mmCIF file of C-alpha atoms in Angstrom:
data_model
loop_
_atom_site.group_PDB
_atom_site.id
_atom_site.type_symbol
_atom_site.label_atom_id
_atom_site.label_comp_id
_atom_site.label_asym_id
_atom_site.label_seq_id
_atom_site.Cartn_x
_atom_site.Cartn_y
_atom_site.Cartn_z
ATOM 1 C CA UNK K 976 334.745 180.237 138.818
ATOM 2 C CA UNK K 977 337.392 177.649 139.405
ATOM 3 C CA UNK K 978 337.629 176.720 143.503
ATOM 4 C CA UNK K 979 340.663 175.948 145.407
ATOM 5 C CA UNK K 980 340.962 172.903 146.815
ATOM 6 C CA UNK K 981 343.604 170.593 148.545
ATOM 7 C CA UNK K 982 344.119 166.548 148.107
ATOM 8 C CA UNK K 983 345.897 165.583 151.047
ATOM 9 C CA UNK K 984 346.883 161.584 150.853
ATOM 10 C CA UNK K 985 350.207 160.113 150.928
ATOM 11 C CA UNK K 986 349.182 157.724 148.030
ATOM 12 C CA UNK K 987 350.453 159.688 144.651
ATOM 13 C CA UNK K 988 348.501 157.495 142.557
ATOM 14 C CA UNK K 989 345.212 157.924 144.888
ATOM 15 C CA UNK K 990 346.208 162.113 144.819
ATOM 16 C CA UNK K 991 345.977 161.675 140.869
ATOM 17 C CA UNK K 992 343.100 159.578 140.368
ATOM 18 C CA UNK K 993 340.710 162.029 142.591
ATOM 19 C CA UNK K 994 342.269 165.235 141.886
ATOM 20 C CA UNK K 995 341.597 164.086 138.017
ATOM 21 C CA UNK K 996 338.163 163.137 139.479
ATOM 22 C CA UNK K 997 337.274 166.940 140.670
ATOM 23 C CA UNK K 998 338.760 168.889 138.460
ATOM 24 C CA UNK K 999 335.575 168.632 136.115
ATOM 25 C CA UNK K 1000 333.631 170.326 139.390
ATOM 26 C CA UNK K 1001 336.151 172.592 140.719
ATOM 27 C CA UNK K 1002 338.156 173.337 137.854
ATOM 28 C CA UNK K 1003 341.842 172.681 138.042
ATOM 29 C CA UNK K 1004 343.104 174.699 141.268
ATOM 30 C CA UNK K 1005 343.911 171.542 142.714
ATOM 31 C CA UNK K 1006 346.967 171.250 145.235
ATOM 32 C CA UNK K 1007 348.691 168.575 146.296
ATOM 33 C CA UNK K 1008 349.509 167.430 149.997
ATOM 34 C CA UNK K 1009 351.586 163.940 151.057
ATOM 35 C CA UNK K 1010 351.422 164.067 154.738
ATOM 36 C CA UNK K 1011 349.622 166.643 157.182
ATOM 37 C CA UNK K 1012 352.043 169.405 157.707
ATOM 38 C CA UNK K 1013 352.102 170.102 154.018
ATOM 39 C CA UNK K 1014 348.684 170.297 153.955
ATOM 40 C CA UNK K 1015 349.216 173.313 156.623
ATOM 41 C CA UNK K 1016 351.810 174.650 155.001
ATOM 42 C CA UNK K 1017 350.193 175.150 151.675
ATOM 43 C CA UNK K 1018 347.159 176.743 153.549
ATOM 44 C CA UNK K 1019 349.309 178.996 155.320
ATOM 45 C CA UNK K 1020 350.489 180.044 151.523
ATOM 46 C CA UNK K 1021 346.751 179.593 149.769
ATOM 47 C CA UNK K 1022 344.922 181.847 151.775
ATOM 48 C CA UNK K 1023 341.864 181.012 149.224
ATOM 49 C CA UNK K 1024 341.448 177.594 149.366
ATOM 50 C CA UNK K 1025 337.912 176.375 150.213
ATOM 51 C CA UNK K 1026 338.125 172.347 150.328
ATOM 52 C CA UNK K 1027 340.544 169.834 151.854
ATOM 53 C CA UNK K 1028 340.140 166.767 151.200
ATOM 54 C CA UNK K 1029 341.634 164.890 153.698
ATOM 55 C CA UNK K 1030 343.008 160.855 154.479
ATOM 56 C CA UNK K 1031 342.595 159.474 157.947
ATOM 57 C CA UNK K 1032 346.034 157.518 157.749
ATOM 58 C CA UNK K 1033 348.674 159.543 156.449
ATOM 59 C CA UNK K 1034 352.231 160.541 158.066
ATOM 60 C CA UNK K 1035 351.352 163.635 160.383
ATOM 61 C CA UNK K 1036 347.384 162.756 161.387
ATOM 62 C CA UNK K 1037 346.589 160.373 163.767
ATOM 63 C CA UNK K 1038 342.442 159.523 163.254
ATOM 64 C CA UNK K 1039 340.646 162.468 163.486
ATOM 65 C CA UNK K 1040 342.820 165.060 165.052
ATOM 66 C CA UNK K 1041 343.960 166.023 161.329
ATOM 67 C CA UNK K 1042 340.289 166.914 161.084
ATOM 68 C CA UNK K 1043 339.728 168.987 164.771
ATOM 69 C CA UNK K 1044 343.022 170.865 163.903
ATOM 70 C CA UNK K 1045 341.538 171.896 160.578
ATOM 71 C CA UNK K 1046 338.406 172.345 162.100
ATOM 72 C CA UNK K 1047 340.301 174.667 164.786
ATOM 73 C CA UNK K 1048 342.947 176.522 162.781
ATOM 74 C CA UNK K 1049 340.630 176.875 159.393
ATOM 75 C CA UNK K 1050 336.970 177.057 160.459
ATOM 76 C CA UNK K 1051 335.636 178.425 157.157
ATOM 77 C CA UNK K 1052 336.867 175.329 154.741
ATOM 78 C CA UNK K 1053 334.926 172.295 154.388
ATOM 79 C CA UNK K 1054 336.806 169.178 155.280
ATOM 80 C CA UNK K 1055 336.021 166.031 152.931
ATOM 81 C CA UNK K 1056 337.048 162.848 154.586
ATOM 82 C CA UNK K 1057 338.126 160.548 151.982
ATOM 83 C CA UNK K 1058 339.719 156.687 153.690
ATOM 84 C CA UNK K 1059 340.046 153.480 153.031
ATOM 85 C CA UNK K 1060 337.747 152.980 156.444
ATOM 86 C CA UNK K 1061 334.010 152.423 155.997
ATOM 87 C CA UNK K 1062 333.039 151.261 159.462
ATOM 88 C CA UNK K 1063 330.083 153.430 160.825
ATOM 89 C CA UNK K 1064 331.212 154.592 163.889
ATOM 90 C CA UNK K 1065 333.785 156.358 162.768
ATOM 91 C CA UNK K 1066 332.135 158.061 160.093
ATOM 92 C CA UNK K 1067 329.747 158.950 162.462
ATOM 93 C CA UNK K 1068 332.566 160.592 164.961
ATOM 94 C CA UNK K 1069 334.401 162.020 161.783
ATOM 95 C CA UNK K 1070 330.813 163.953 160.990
ATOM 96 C CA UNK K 1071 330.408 165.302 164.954
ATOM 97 C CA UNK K 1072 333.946 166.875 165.048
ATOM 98 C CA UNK K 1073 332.897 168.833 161.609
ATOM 99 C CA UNK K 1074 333.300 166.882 158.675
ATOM 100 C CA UNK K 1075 331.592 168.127 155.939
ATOM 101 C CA UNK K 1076 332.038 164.694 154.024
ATOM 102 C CA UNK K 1077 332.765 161.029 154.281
ATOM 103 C CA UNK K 1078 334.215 159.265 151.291
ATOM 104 C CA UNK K 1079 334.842 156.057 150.988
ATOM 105 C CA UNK K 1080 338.425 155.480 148.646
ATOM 106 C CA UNK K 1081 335.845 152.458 147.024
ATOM 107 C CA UNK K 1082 333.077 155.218 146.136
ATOM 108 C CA UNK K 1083 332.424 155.485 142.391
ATOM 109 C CA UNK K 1084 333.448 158.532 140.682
ATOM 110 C CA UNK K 1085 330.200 159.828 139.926
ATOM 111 C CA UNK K 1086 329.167 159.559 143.351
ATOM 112 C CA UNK K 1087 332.177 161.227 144.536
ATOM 113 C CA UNK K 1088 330.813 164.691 142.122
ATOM 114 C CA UNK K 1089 327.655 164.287 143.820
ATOM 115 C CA UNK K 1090 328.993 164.414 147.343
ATOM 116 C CA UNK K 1091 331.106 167.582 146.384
ATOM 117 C CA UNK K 1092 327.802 169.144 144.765
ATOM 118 C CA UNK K 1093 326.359 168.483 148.264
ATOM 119 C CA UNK K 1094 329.030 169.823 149.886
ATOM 120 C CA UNK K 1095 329.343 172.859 148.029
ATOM 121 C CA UNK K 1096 325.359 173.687 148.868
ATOM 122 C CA UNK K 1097 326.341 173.409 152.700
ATOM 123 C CA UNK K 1098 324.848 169.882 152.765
ATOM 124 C CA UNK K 1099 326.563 167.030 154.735
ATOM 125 C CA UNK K 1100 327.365 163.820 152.369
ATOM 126 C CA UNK K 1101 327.526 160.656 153.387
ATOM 127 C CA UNK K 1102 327.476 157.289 151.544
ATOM 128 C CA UNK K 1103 323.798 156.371 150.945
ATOM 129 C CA UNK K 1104 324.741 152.536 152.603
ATOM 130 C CA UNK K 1105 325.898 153.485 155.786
ATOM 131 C CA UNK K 1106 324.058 156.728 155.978
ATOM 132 C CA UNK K 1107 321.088 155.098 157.550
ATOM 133 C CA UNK K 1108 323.053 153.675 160.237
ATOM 134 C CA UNK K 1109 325.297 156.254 161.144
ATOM 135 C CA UNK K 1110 321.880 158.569 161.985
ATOM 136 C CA UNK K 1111 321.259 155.423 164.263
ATOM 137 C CA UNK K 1112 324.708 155.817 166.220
ATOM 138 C CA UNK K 1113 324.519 159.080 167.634
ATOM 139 C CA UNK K 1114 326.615 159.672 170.492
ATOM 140 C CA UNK K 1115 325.958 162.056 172.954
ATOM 141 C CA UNK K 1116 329.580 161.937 174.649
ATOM 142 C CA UNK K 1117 331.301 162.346 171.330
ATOM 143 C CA UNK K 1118 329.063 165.277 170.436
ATOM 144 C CA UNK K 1119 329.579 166.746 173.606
ATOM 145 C CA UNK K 1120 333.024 167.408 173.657
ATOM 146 C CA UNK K 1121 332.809 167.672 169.907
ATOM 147 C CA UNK K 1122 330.628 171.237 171.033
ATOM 148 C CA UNK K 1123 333.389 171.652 173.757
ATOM 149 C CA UNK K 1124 336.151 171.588 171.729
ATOM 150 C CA UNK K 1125 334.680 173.809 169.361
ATOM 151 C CA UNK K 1126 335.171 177.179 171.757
ATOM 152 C CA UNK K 1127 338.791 176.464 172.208
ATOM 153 C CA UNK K 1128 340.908 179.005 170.267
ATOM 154 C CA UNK K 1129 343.401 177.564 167.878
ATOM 155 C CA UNK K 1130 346.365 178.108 170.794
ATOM 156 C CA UNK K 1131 343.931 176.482 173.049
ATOM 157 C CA UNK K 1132 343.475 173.853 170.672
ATOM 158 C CA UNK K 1133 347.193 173.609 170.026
ATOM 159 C CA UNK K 1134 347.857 173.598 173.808
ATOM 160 C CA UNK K 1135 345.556 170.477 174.231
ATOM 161 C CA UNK K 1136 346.826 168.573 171.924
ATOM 162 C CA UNK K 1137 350.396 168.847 173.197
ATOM 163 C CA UNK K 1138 348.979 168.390 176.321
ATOM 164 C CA UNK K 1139 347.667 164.884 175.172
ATOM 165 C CA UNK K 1140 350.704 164.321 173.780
ATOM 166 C CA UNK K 1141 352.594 164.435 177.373
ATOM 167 C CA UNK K 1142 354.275 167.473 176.875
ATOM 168 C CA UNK K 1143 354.665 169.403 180.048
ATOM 169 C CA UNK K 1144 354.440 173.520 180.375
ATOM 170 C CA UNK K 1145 357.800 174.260 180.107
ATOM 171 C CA UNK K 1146 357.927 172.625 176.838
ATOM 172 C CA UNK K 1147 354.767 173.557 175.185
ATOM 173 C CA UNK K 1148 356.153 176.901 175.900
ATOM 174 C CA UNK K 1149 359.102 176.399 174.232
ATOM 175 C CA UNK K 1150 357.277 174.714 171.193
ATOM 176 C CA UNK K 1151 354.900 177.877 170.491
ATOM 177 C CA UNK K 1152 357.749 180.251 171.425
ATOM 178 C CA UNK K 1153 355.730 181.893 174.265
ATOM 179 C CA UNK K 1154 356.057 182.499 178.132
ATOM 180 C CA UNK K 1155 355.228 179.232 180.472
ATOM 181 C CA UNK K 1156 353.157 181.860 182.380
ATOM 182 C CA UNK K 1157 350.676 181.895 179.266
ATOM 183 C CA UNK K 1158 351.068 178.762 178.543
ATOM 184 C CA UNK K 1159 349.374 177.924 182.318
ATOM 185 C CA UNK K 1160 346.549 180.110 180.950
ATOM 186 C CA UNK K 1161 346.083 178.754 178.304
ATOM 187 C CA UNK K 1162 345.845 175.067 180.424
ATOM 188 C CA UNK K 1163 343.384 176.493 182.447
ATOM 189 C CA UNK K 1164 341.015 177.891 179.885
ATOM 190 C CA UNK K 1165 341.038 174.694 178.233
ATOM 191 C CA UNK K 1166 340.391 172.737 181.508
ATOM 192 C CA UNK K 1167 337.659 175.542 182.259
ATOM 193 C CA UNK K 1168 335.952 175.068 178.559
ATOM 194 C CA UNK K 1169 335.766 170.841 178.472
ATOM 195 C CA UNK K 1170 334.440 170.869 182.191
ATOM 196 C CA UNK K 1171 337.634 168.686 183.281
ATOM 197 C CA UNK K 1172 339.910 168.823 186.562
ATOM 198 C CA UNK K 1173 343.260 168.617 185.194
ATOM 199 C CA UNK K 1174 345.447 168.035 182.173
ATOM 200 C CA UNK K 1175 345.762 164.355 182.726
ATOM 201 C CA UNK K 1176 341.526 164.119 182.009
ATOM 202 C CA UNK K 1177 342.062 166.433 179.255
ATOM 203 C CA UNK K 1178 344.840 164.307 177.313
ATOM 204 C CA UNK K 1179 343.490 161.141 178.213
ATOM 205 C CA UNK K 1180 339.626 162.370 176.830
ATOM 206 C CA UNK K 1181 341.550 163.512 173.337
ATOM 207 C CA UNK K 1182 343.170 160.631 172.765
ATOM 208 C CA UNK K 1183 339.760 158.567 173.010
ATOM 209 C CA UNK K 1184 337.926 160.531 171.350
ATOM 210 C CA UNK K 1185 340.411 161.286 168.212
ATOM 211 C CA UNK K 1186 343.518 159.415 168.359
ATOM 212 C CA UNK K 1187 343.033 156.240 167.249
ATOM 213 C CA UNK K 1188 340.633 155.034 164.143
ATOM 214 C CA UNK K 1189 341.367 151.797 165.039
ATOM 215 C CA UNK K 1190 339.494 151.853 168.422
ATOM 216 C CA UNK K 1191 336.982 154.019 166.723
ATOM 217 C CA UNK K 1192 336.097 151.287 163.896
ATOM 218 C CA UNK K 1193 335.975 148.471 166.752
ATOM 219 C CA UNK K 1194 333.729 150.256 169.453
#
């Protein structure tokens, strides 16, 4: 039975060459996604899908938030990181906020069936030379609010990251089309839930933790 399945890079050749690469495991039920918010817009019209694979770097996802919001929004589908990035720590971060997979872009196709296979039987994949060393990197702060972040709701989740993104009440409000009165709930809940004093922790504590593979390959 074919599964459902989204490629999500902006790269059309890269899209081809691994949704030609899966089709032989998942069948061909393979969508196509260039930046982020197409990715969410398909799975708002593919109710069925099952896998994203999903690019670090691509218009609309800024390091691993693409990931949490998935994570958030779509807690049943397994979420294959596939990026050009191979630098331990932040494979290690992308598998504490719920990755399923890491894939290198360099990994051989044969390897990239057996990570799927792995995948598929509710295993976590990772590439066999930097496996050893990411299970040598654990961080407890990172896994910490990677648990934390887990028991926000999706609004919750949306609320905190416009709240990392500087937004103030009055215009998160006016972004999700709902009072500022539940919007201040919703603040508070989150606050309550990561163990933080105000929204200024709370944005600043996202942004380090997801916002920027760059920092993430260099700590």
């Amino acid at each position: 039975m074919p599964i459902k399945a989204i490629v999500a890079d902006d790269h059309p050749l890269f899209r081809l060459a691994l949704k030609q690469a899966i089709i032989g495991i998942l069948g061909d039920e393979i969508l196509e996604a260039d930046s982020f918010q197409a990715s969410l817009d398909l799975l708002a019209k593919h109710a069925d899908v099952e896998l994203v694979f999903l690019d670090i770097k691509m218009p609309g996802n800024a390091g691993l938030t693409g990931l949490t919001t998935l994570r958030s929004q779509y807690p049943d589908i397994l979420v294959l990181i596939v990026s050009a990035e191979e630098n331990p720590n932040l494979v290690r971060k992308a598998i504490d906020f719920g990755a399923s997979a890491y894939i290198p872009k360099s990994t051989p196709l044969p390897e990239i069936a057996a990570a799927i296979r792995d995948v598929l039987e509710g295993k976590i994949w990772l590439p066999n030379d930097i496996s050893q060393q990411v299970s040598n990197m654990a961080n407890l702060a990172d896994q910490a609010f990677a648990n934390k972040l887990a028991q926000l709701t999706p609004h919750q989740y949306k609320v905190l990251q416009m709240l990392a993104e500087g937004l103030l009440n009055k215009q998160i409000a006016y972004e999700l089309q709902v009072s500022e009165s539940t919007i201040k709930q919703h603040v508070s809940a989150v606050l309550h839930k990561l163990a933080l004093n105000n929204r200024t922790q709370a944005g600043v504590l996202f942004k380090e933790c997801l916002g920027n593979t760059d920092e993430a390959a260099s700590d």
